């Protein structure tokens, strides 16, 4: 943590988003060891990532945002609520760029040929890449908030931002596998499938630097920025991770629930113990 405090916000954001990209690559790397992954294992991974992000959104982001807003003499509930909603709306609008309808139709089709499978998975690569942009921005915004703080407050914000990066990195791991393994199943070589899988996360460092630079230049938006990151995380957890976890084990949804509970509990313990 002491090393991080000596870095500029954009440098911290770069390191954090390189980590989230690395987690995507790590997940994509499973293609070298497995051609398929059991449904219950994916359900636990997605659920665990969702639990981590839900816990982090309050203890690491919303709670500090409330304290900062009160210290600035603002109406805390209004500041945090508006930032939180803005984070969710931002990801909703970004999500509209993704051709999700095409994905749903492809998934519902029971007659998959090799060419159709490949098209479907490449569309998945495109969709994951697009929604990684606002996730990278969320990490950058969280680290950018540290630029206008000092001392213990700065250390707390950096810890919160690190938690955001960990949460997004955890959810990137199964996403990398979700891209590379279907590509391998459709006939692509292991190396090429891996390269496609890791490439879906390469946009996060660029978006992270951009978010940090924008936020670090304005002091008054600190609590808004933290709440924004929280809203973005909750949106990702509710829109992407929890439904995906349940979809993996339609008849045994307890695996998804156990993953959410485990992730939430672990992150809550870490936040409270380190906070």
PDB file of C-alpha atoms in Angstrom:
ATOM      1  CA  UNK A   1       0.000   0.000   0.000  1.00  0.00           C
ATOM      2  CA  UNK A   2       2.901   2.399   0.759  1.00  0.00           C
ATOM      3  CA  UNK A   3       4.193   1.920  -2.785  1.00  0.00           C
ATOM      4  CA  UNK A   4       0.774   2.771  -4.227  1.00  0.00           C
ATOM      5  CA  UNK A   5       0.612   6.099  -2.344  1.00  0.00           C
ATOM      6  CA  UNK A   6       3.758   7.265  -4.154  1.00  0.00           C
ATOM      7  CA  UNK A   7       2.246   6.686  -7.586  1.00  0.00           C
ATOM      8  CA  UNK A   8       0.110   9.075  -9.618  1.00  0.00           C
ATOM      9  CA  UNK A   9      -3.579   8.088  -9.852  1.00  0.00           C
ATOM     10  CA  UNK A  10      -3.267   7.141 -13.528  1.00  0.00           C
ATOM     11  CA  UNK A  11      -0.306   4.898 -12.665  1.00  0.00           C
ATOM     12  CA  UNK A  12      -2.294   3.186  -9.913  1.00  0.00           C
ATOM     13  CA  UNK A  13      -5.203   2.763 -12.311  1.00  0.00           C
ATOM     14  CA  UNK A  14      -2.861   1.323 -14.937  1.00  0.00           C
ATOM     15  CA  UNK A  15      -1.455  -1.261 -12.507  1.00  0.00           C
ATOM     16  CA  UNK A  16      -4.940  -2.180 -11.288  1.00  0.00           C
ATOM     17  CA  UNK A  17      -6.385  -2.595 -14.781  1.00  0.00           C
ATOM     18  CA  UNK A  18      -3.337  -4.575 -15.888  1.00  0.00           C
ATOM     19  CA  UNK A  19      -4.297  -6.905 -13.045  1.00  0.00           C
ATOM     20  CA  UNK A  20      -7.911  -7.147 -14.263  1.00  0.00           C
ATOM     21  CA  UNK A  21      -6.637  -7.800 -17.790  1.00  0.00           C
ATOM     22  CA  UNK A  22      -4.265 -10.410 -16.369  1.00  0.00           C
ATOM     23  CA  UNK A  23      -7.180 -12.163 -14.668  1.00  0.00           C
ATOM     24  CA  UNK A  24      -8.972 -12.281 -18.024  1.00  0.00           C
ATOM     25  CA  UNK A  25      -5.861 -13.845 -19.559  1.00  0.00           C
ATOM     26  CA  UNK A  26      -5.598 -16.292 -16.654  1.00  0.00           C
ATOM     27  CA  UNK A  27      -9.176 -17.403 -17.212  1.00  0.00           C
ATOM     28  CA  UNK A  28      -8.579 -17.690 -20.950  1.00  0.00           C
ATOM     29  CA  UNK A  29      -5.490 -19.781 -20.158  1.00  0.00           C
ATOM     30  CA  UNK A  30      -7.713 -22.571 -18.844  1.00  0.00           C
ATOM     31  CA  UNK A  31      -8.116 -23.547 -22.499  1.00  0.00           C
ATOM     32  CA  UNK A  32      -4.634 -25.096 -22.325  1.00  0.00           C
ATOM     33  CA  UNK A  33      -5.805 -27.502 -19.618  1.00  0.00           C
ATOM     34  CA  UNK A  34      -9.524 -28.051 -20.240  1.00  0.00           C
ATOM     35  CA  UNK A  35     -11.775 -28.295 -23.243  1.00  0.00           C
ATOM     36  CA  UNK A  36     -14.858 -27.916 -21.046  1.00  0.00           C
ATOM     37  CA  UNK A  37     -15.500 -26.664 -17.508  1.00  0.00           C
ATOM     38  CA  UNK A  38     -18.181 -28.197 -15.328  1.00  0.00           C
ATOM     39  CA  UNK A  39     -21.282 -26.058 -15.000  1.00  0.00           C
ATOM     40  CA  UNK A  40     -21.265 -26.025 -11.207  1.00  0.00           C
ATOM     41  CA  UNK A  41     -17.659 -24.748 -11.160  1.00  0.00           C
ATOM     42  CA  UNK A  42     -18.548 -21.833 -13.448  1.00  0.00           C
ATOM     43  CA  UNK A  43     -21.648 -21.127 -11.350  1.00  0.00           C
ATOM     44  CA  UNK A  44     -19.528 -20.902  -8.201  1.00  0.00           C
ATOM     45  CA  UNK A  45     -16.967 -18.632  -9.915  1.00  0.00           C
ATOM     46  CA  UNK A  46     -19.597 -16.248 -11.264  1.00  0.00           C
ATOM     47  CA  UNK A  47     -21.488 -16.263  -7.961  1.00  0.00           C
ATOM     48  CA  UNK A  48     -18.306 -15.694  -5.947  1.00  0.00           C
ATOM     49  CA  UNK A  49     -17.355 -12.694  -8.094  1.00  0.00           C
ATOM     50  CA  UNK A  50     -20.866 -11.263  -7.673  1.00  0.00           C
ATOM     51  CA  UNK A  51     -20.688 -11.653  -3.893  1.00  0.00           C
ATOM     52  CA  UNK A  52     -17.323  -9.904  -3.757  1.00  0.00           C
ATOM     53  CA  UNK A  53     -18.600  -6.989  -5.833  1.00  0.00           C
ATOM     54  CA  UNK A  54     -21.806  -6.557  -3.820  1.00  0.00           C
ATOM     55  CA  UNK A  55     -19.908  -6.467  -0.510  1.00  0.00           C
ATOM     56  CA  UNK A  56     -17.221  -4.147  -1.887  1.00  0.00           C
ATOM     57  CA  UNK A  57     -19.815  -1.742  -3.260  1.00  0.00           C
ATOM     58  CA  UNK A  58     -20.980  -0.898   0.255  1.00  0.00           C
ATOM     59  CA  UNK A  59     -18.030  -1.325   2.624  1.00  0.00           C
ATOM     60  CA  UNK A  60     -15.339  -0.113   0.234  1.00  0.00           C
ATOM     61  CA  UNK A  61     -17.249   2.514  -1.760  1.00  0.00           C
ATOM     62  CA  UNK A  62     -20.646   3.703  -0.521  1.00  0.00           C
ATOM     63  CA  UNK A  63     -19.702   3.922   3.156  1.00  0.00           C
ATOM     64  CA  UNK A  64     -16.569   6.040   2.466  1.00  0.00           C
ATOM     65  CA  UNK A  65     -18.560   8.133  -0.033  1.00  0.00           C
ATOM     66  CA  UNK A  66     -21.146   8.952   2.661  1.00  0.00           C
ATOM     67  CA  UNK A  67     -18.382   9.977   5.097  1.00  0.00           C
ATOM     68  CA  UNK A  68     -16.703  12.176   2.467  1.00  0.00           C
ATOM     69  CA  UNK A  69     -19.962  13.885   1.495  1.00  0.00           C
ATOM     70  CA  UNK A  70     -20.736  14.675   5.143  1.00  0.00           C
ATOM     71  CA  UNK A  71     -17.238  16.057   5.641  1.00  0.00           C
ATOM     72  CA  UNK A  72     -17.718  18.350   2.626  1.00  0.00           C
ATOM     73  CA  UNK A  73     -20.955  19.645   4.148  1.00  0.00           C
ATOM     74  CA  UNK A  74     -23.162  18.112   1.455  1.00  0.00           C
ATOM     75  CA  UNK A  75     -26.418  16.220   1.765  1.00  0.00           C
ATOM     76  CA  UNK A  76     -24.840  12.777   1.925  1.00  0.00           C
ATOM     77  CA  UNK A  77     -27.821  10.681   0.865  1.00  0.00           C
ATOM     78  CA  UNK A  78     -28.439  12.859  -2.198  1.00  0.00           C
ATOM     79  CA  UNK A  79     -24.802  12.837  -3.298  1.00  0.00           C
ATOM     80  CA  UNK A  80     -24.344   9.094  -2.868  1.00  0.00           C
ATOM     81  CA  UNK A  81     -27.713   8.177  -4.369  1.00  0.00           C
ATOM     82  CA  UNK A  82     -27.131  10.315  -7.466  1.00  0.00           C
ATOM     83  CA  UNK A  83     -23.610   8.949  -7.977  1.00  0.00           C
ATOM     84  CA  UNK A  84     -24.805   5.376  -7.468  1.00  0.00           C
ATOM     85  CA  UNK A  85     -27.686   5.738  -9.933  1.00  0.00           C
ATOM     86  CA  UNK A  86     -25.411   7.446 -12.465  1.00  0.00           C
ATOM     87  CA  UNK A  87     -22.988   4.502 -12.300  1.00  0.00           C
ATOM     88  CA  UNK A  88     -25.802   2.048 -13.009  1.00  0.00           C
ATOM     89  CA  UNK A  89     -27.297   4.177 -15.786  1.00  0.00           C
ATOM     90  CA  UNK A  90     -23.879   4.581 -17.394  1.00  0.00           C
ATOM     91  CA  UNK A  91     -23.400   0.822 -17.612  1.00  0.00           C
ATOM     92  CA  UNK A  92     -26.970   0.381 -18.814  1.00  0.00           C
ATOM     93  CA  UNK A  93     -26.337   2.784 -21.689  1.00  0.00           C
ATOM     94  CA  UNK A  94     -23.014   1.095 -22.455  1.00  0.00           C
ATOM     95  CA  UNK A  95     -24.776  -2.254 -22.391  1.00  0.00           C
ATOM     96  CA  UNK A  96     -27.131  -1.019 -25.099  1.00  0.00           C
ATOM     97  CA  UNK A  97     -24.178  -1.025 -27.490  1.00  0.00           C
ATOM     98  CA  UNK A  98     -23.922  -4.775 -27.107  1.00  0.00           C
ATOM     99  CA  UNK A  99     -26.000  -6.861 -29.529  1.00  0.00           C
ATOM    100  CA  UNK A 100     -27.463  -8.899 -26.661  1.00  0.00           C
ATOM    101  CA  UNK A 101     -30.574  -9.806 -28.634  1.00  0.00           C
ATOM    102  CA  UNK A 102     -28.442 -11.605 -31.204  1.00  0.00           C
ATOM    103  CA  UNK A 103     -26.642 -13.446 -28.441  1.00  0.00           C
ATOM    104  CA  UNK A 104     -29.918 -14.579 -26.873  1.00  0.00           C
ATOM    105  CA  UNK A 105     -31.243 -15.811 -30.191  1.00  0.00           C
ATOM    106  CA  UNK A 106     -28.029 -17.702 -30.852  1.00  0.00           C
ATOM    107  CA  UNK A 107     -28.154 -19.313 -27.408  1.00  0.00           C
ATOM    108  CA  UNK A 108     -31.768 -20.346 -27.881  1.00  0.00           C
ATOM    109  CA  UNK A 109     -31.004 -22.016 -31.202  1.00  0.00           C
ATOM    110  CA  UNK A 110     -30.521 -25.765 -30.801  1.00  0.00           C
ATOM    111  CA  UNK A 111     -29.081 -26.303 -34.283  1.00  0.00           C
ATOM    112  CA  UNK A 112     -25.451 -25.222 -34.047  1.00  0.00           C
ATOM    113  CA  UNK A 113     -23.041 -25.894 -36.855  1.00  0.00           C
ATOM    114  CA  UNK A 114     -19.333 -25.164 -36.496  1.00  0.00           C
ATOM    115  CA  UNK A 115     -19.589 -21.878 -38.414  1.00  0.00           C
ATOM    116  CA  UNK A 116     -22.580 -20.730 -36.371  1.00  0.00           C
ATOM    117  CA  UNK A 117     -20.810 -21.635 -33.133  1.00  0.00           C
ATOM    118  CA  UNK A 118     -17.770 -19.643 -34.164  1.00  0.00           C
ATOM    119  CA  UNK A 119     -19.888 -16.622 -35.097  1.00  0.00           C
ATOM    120  CA  UNK A 120     -21.727 -16.825 -31.795  1.00  0.00           C
ATOM    121  CA  UNK A 121     -18.499 -16.940 -29.785  1.00  0.00           C
ATOM    122  CA  UNK A 122     -16.873 -14.088 -31.710  1.00  0.00           C
ATOM    123  CA  UNK A 123     -20.001 -12.056 -30.959  1.00  0.00           C
ATOM    124  CA  UNK A 124     -19.456 -12.979 -27.308  1.00  0.00           C
ATOM    125  CA  UNK A 125     -15.847 -11.701 -27.528  1.00  0.00           C
ATOM    126  CA  UNK A 126     -17.150  -8.417 -28.935  1.00  0.00           C
ATOM    127  CA  UNK A 127     -19.816  -8.032 -26.246  1.00  0.00           C
ATOM    128  CA  UNK A 128     -17.422  -8.786 -23.369  1.00  0.00           C
ATOM    129  CA  UNK A 129     -14.862  -6.358 -24.805  1.00  0.00           C
ATOM    130  CA  UNK A 130     -17.476  -3.601 -24.968  1.00  0.00           C
ATOM    131  CA  UNK A 131     -18.667  -4.030 -21.416  1.00  0.00           C
ATOM    132  CA  UNK A 132     -15.052  -4.158 -20.181  1.00  0.00           C
ATOM    133  CA  UNK A 133     -14.706  -0.482 -21.187  1.00  0.00           C
ATOM    134  CA  UNK A 134     -17.006   0.920 -18.463  1.00  0.00           C
ATOM    135  CA  UNK A 135     -15.543  -1.577 -15.981  1.00  0.00           C
ATOM    136  CA  UNK A 136     -12.078  -0.168 -16.680  1.00  0.00           C
ATOM    137  CA  UNK A 137     -13.502   3.333 -16.250  1.00  0.00           C
ATOM    138  CA  UNK A 138     -14.977   2.324 -12.873  1.00  0.00           C
ATOM    139  CA  UNK A 139     -11.540   1.196 -11.655  1.00  0.00           C
ATOM    140  CA  UNK A 140      -9.911   4.368 -12.963  1.00  0.00           C
ATOM    141  CA  UNK A 141     -12.554   6.586 -11.340  1.00  0.00           C
ATOM    142  CA  UNK A 142     -12.004   4.863  -7.998  1.00  0.00           C
ATOM    143  CA  UNK A 143      -8.228   5.450  -8.113  1.00  0.00           C
ATOM    144  CA  UNK A 144      -8.652   8.959  -9.465  1.00  0.00           C
ATOM    145  CA  UNK A 145     -10.604   9.810  -6.315  1.00  0.00           C
ATOM    146  CA  UNK A 146      -7.417   9.257  -4.290  1.00  0.00           C
ATOM    147  CA  UNK A 147      -5.672  12.201  -5.972  1.00  0.00           C
ATOM    148  CA  UNK A 148      -7.599  14.794  -3.983  1.00  0.00           C
ATOM    149  CA  UNK A 149      -7.289  13.118  -0.581  1.00  0.00           C
ATOM    150  CA  UNK A 150      -4.419  12.889   1.886  1.00  0.00           C
ATOM    151  CA  UNK A 151      -3.182  10.786   4.767  1.00  0.00           C
ATOM    152  CA  UNK A 152      -5.459   8.130   6.186  1.00  0.00           C
ATOM    153  CA  UNK A 153      -8.305   9.215   3.910  1.00  0.00           C
ATOM    154  CA  UNK A 154      -6.167   8.670   0.818  1.00  0.00           C
ATOM    155  CA  UNK A 155      -5.049   5.259   2.086  1.00  0.00           C
ATOM    156  CA  UNK A 156      -8.697   4.311   2.642  1.00  0.00           C
ATOM    157  CA  UNK A 157      -9.710   5.359  -0.874  1.00  0.00           C
ATOM    158  CA  UNK A 158      -6.788   3.462  -2.400  1.00  0.00           C
ATOM    159  CA  UNK A 159      -7.845   0.384  -0.426  1.00  0.00           C
ATOM    160  CA  UNK A 160     -11.409   0.818  -1.699  1.00  0.00           C
ATOM    161  CA  UNK A 161     -10.192   1.240  -5.272  1.00  0.00           C
ATOM    162  CA  UNK A 162      -8.010  -1.849  -4.925  1.00  0.00           C
ATOM    163  CA  UNK A 163     -11.072  -3.762  -3.767  1.00  0.00           C
ATOM    164  CA  UNK A 164     -12.946  -2.616  -6.872  1.00  0.00           C
ATOM    165  CA  UNK A 165     -10.085  -3.882  -9.039  1.00  0.00           C
ATOM    166  CA  UNK A 166     -10.037  -7.220  -7.202  1.00  0.00           C
ATOM    167  CA  UNK A 167     -13.791  -7.606  -7.621  1.00  0.00           C
ATOM    168  CA  UNK A 168     -13.683  -6.861 -11.338  1.00  0.00           C
ATOM    169  CA  UNK A 169     -10.610  -9.063 -11.745  1.00  0.00           C
ATOM    170  CA  UNK A 170     -12.438 -11.967 -10.103  1.00  0.00           C
ATOM    171  CA  UNK A 171     -15.373 -11.626 -12.469  1.00  0.00           C
ATOM    172  CA  UNK A 172     -12.998 -11.335 -15.440  1.00  0.00           C
ATOM    173  CA  UNK A 173     -11.519 -14.766 -14.709  1.00  0.00           C
ATOM    174  CA  UNK A 174     -14.595 -16.811 -15.704  1.00  0.00           C
ATOM    175  CA  UNK A 175     -15.252 -14.374 -18.563  1.00  0.00           C
ATOM    176  CA  UNK A 176     -11.875 -15.207 -20.097  1.00  0.00           C
ATOM    177  CA  UNK A 177     -12.705 -18.898 -19.880  1.00  0.00           C
ATOM    178  CA  UNK A 178     -16.187 -18.249 -21.270  1.00  0.00           C
ATOM    179  CA  UNK A 179     -14.578 -16.878 -24.438  1.00  0.00           C
ATOM    180  CA  UNK A 180     -11.589 -19.169 -25.010  1.00  0.00           C
ATOM    181  CA  UNK A 181     -13.145 -22.547 -24.210  1.00  0.00           C
ATOM    182  CA  UNK A 182     -16.137 -22.236 -26.597  1.00  0.00           C
ATOM    183  CA  UNK A 183     -13.711 -21.099 -29.324  1.00  0.00           C
ATOM    184  CA  UNK A 184     -11.656 -24.225 -28.703  1.00  0.00           C
ATOM    185  CA  UNK A 185     -14.823 -26.334 -28.846  1.00  0.00           C
ATOM    186  CA  UNK A 186     -15.656 -24.816 -32.242  1.00  0.00           C
ATOM    187  CA  UNK A 187     -12.336 -26.060 -33.680  1.00  0.00           C
ATOM    188  CA  UNK A 188      -9.907 -23.191 -33.098  1.00  0.00           C
ATOM    189  CA  UNK A 189      -6.380 -23.979 -31.883  1.00  0.00           C
ATOM    190  CA  UNK A 190      -5.672 -23.599 -28.157  1.00  0.00           C
ATOM    191  CA  UNK A 191      -3.268 -20.695 -28.714  1.00  0.00           C
ATOM    192  CA  UNK A 192      -5.625 -18.724 -30.954  1.00  0.00           C
ATOM    193  CA  UNK A 193      -8.532 -19.354 -28.571  1.00  0.00           C
ATOM    194  CA  UNK A 194      -6.383 -18.054 -25.708  1.00  0.00           C
ATOM    195  CA  UNK A 195      -5.398 -14.931 -27.669  1.00  0.00           C
ATOM    196  CA  UNK A 196      -9.038 -14.115 -28.417  1.00  0.00           C
ATOM    197  CA  UNK A 197      -9.967 -14.680 -24.780  1.00  0.00           C
ATOM    198  CA  UNK A 198      -7.309 -12.425 -23.274  1.00  0.00           C
ATOM    199  CA  UNK A 199      -7.869  -9.743 -25.935  1.00  0.00           C
ATOM    200  CA  UNK A 200     -11.373  -9.124 -24.576  1.00  0.00           C
ATOM    201  CA  UNK A 201      -9.802  -7.473 -21.503  1.00  0.00           C
ATOM    202  CA  UNK A 202      -7.141  -5.363 -23.230  1.00  0.00           C
ATOM    203  CA  UNK A 203      -9.404  -2.292 -23.313  1.00  0.00           C
ATOM    204  CA  UNK A 204      -9.517  -2.025 -19.512  1.00  0.00           C
ATOM    205  CA  UNK A 205      -6.084  -0.389 -18.970  1.00  0.00           C
ATOM    206  CA  UNK A 206      -6.882   2.320 -21.540  1.00  0.00           C
ATOM    207  CA  UNK A 207     -10.287   3.026 -19.988  1.00  0.00           C
ATOM    208  CA  UNK A 208      -8.793   2.926 -16.481  1.00  0.00           C
ATOM    209  CA  UNK A 209      -6.207   5.611 -17.242  1.00  0.00           C
ATOM    210  CA  UNK A 210      -8.877   7.793 -18.836  1.00  0.00           C
ATOM    211  CA  UNK A 211     -11.170   7.492 -15.795  1.00  0.00           C
ATOM    212  CA  UNK A 212      -8.359   8.314 -13.341  1.00  0.00           C
ATOM    213  CA  UNK A 213      -7.226  11.396 -15.276  1.00  0.00           C
ATOM    214  CA  UNK A 214     -10.763  12.781 -15.537  1.00  0.00           C
ATOM    215  CA  UNK A 215     -11.637  12.345 -11.855  1.00  0.00           C
ATOM    216  CA  UNK A 216      -8.311  13.366 -10.296  1.00  0.00           C
ATOM    217  CA  UNK A 217      -8.643  16.889 -11.694  1.00  0.00           C
ATOM    218  CA  UNK A 218     -11.820  17.731  -9.744  1.00  0.00           C
ATOM    219  CA  UNK A 219     -11.915  17.569  -5.908  1.00  0.00           C
ATOM    220  CA  UNK A 220     -15.648  18.031  -5.341  1.00  0.00           C
ATOM    221  CA  UNK A 221     -16.698  14.913  -7.222  1.00  0.00           C
ATOM    222  CA  UNK A 222     -14.857  12.491  -4.892  1.00  0.00           C
ATOM    223  CA  UNK A 223     -17.966  11.065  -3.167  1.00  0.00           C
ATOM    224  CA  UNK A 224     -19.832  11.006  -6.483  1.00  0.00           C
ATOM    225  CA  UNK A 225     -16.950   9.047  -8.045  1.00  0.00           C
ATOM    226  CA  UNK A 226     -16.928   6.404  -5.298  1.00  0.00           C
ATOM    227  CA  UNK A 227     -20.712   6.013  -5.486  1.00  0.00           C
ATOM    228  CA  UNK A 228     -20.479   5.857  -9.285  1.00  0.00           C
ATOM    229  CA  UNK A 229     -18.042   2.934  -9.042  1.00  0.00           C
ATOM    230  CA  UNK A 230     -20.406   1.213  -6.590  1.00  0.00           C
ATOM    231  CA  UNK A 231     -23.368   1.622  -8.950  1.00  0.00           C
ATOM    232  CA  UNK A 232     -21.316   0.217 -11.811  1.00  0.00           C
ATOM    233  CA  UNK A 233     -20.324  -2.818  -9.732  1.00  0.00           C
ATOM    234  CA  UNK A 234     -23.877  -3.563  -8.611  1.00  0.00           C
ATOM    235  CA  UNK A 235     -25.082  -3.308 -12.208  1.00  0.00           C
ATOM    236  CA  UNK A 236     -22.453  -5.793 -13.390  1.00  0.00           C
ATOM    237  CA  UNK A 237     -23.242  -8.175 -10.522  1.00  0.00           C
ATOM    238  CA  UNK A 238     -27.015  -8.089 -11.123  1.00  0.00           C
ATOM    239  CA  UNK A 239     -27.014  -7.941 -14.911  1.00  0.00           C
ATOM    240  CA  UNK A 240     -24.126 -10.237 -15.812  1.00  0.00           C
ATOM    241  CA  UNK A 241     -22.847 -12.385 -12.972  1.00  0.00           C
ATOM    242  CA  UNK A 242     -25.822 -13.586 -10.925  1.00  0.00           C
ATOM    243  CA  UNK A 243     -27.996 -14.481 -13.967  1.00  0.00           C
ATOM    244  CA  UNK A 244     -25.013 -16.201 -15.593  1.00  0.00           C
ATOM    245  CA  UNK A 245     -24.309 -18.157 -12.398  1.00  0.00           C
ATOM    246  CA  UNK A 246     -27.917 -19.392 -12.216  1.00  0.00           C
ATOM    247  CA  UNK A 247     -28.027 -20.162 -15.937  1.00  0.00           C
ATOM    248  CA  UNK A 248     -25.059 -22.501 -15.540  1.00  0.00           C
ATOM    249  CA  UNK A 249     -26.928 -24.680 -13.009  1.00  0.00           C
ATOM    250  CA  UNK A 250     -30.619 -24.263 -13.745  1.00  0.00           C
ATOM    251  CA  UNK A 251     -31.595 -27.336 -11.728  1.00  0.00           C
ATOM    252  CA  UNK A 252     -28.999 -26.868  -8.967  1.00  0.00           C
ATOM    253  CA  UNK A 253     -29.049 -23.154  -8.269  1.00  0.00           C
ATOM    254  CA  UNK A 254     -27.610 -23.699  -4.792  1.00  0.00           C
ATOM    255  CA  UNK A 255     -24.101 -23.694  -6.333  1.00  0.00           C
ATOM    256  CA  UNK A 256     -24.622 -20.128  -7.564  1.00  0.00           C
ATOM    257  CA  UNK A 257     -26.055 -19.054  -4.199  1.00  0.00           C
ATOM    258  CA  UNK A 258     -23.164 -20.634  -2.296  1.00  0.00           C
ATOM    259  CA  UNK A 259     -20.735 -18.753  -4.541  1.00  0.00           C
ATOM    260  CA  UNK A 260     -22.468 -15.414  -3.870  1.00  0.00           C
ATOM    261  CA  UNK A 261     -22.564 -16.024  -0.110  1.00  0.00           C
ATOM    262  CA  UNK A 262     -18.897 -17.085   0.001  1.00  0.00           C
ATOM    263  CA  UNK A 263     -17.717 -14.095  -2.027  1.00  0.00           C
ATOM    264  CA  UNK A 264     -19.805 -11.631  -0.013  1.00  0.00           C
ATOM    265  CA  UNK A 265     -18.631 -13.050   3.319  1.00  0.00           C
ATOM    266  CA  UNK A 266     -14.956 -13.054   2.362  1.00  0.00           C
ATOM    267  CA  UNK A 267     -14.987  -9.485   1.052  1.00  0.00           C
ATOM    268  CA  UNK A 268     -16.999  -8.253   4.053  1.00  0.00           C
ATOM    269  CA  UNK A 269     -14.429  -9.776   6.427  1.00  0.00           C
ATOM    270  CA  UNK A 270     -11.535  -8.242   4.482  1.00  0.00           C
ATOM    271  CA  UNK A 271     -13.165  -4.803   4.303  1.00  0.00           C
ATOM    272  CA  UNK A 272     -14.097  -4.680   7.986  1.00  0.00           C
ATOM    273  CA  UNK A 273     -10.784  -6.152   9.181  1.00  0.00           C
ATOM    274  CA  UNK A 274      -8.669  -3.844   7.022  1.00  0.00           C
ATOM    275  CA  UNK A 275     -10.945  -0.825   7.344  1.00  0.00           C
TER     276      UNK A 275
END
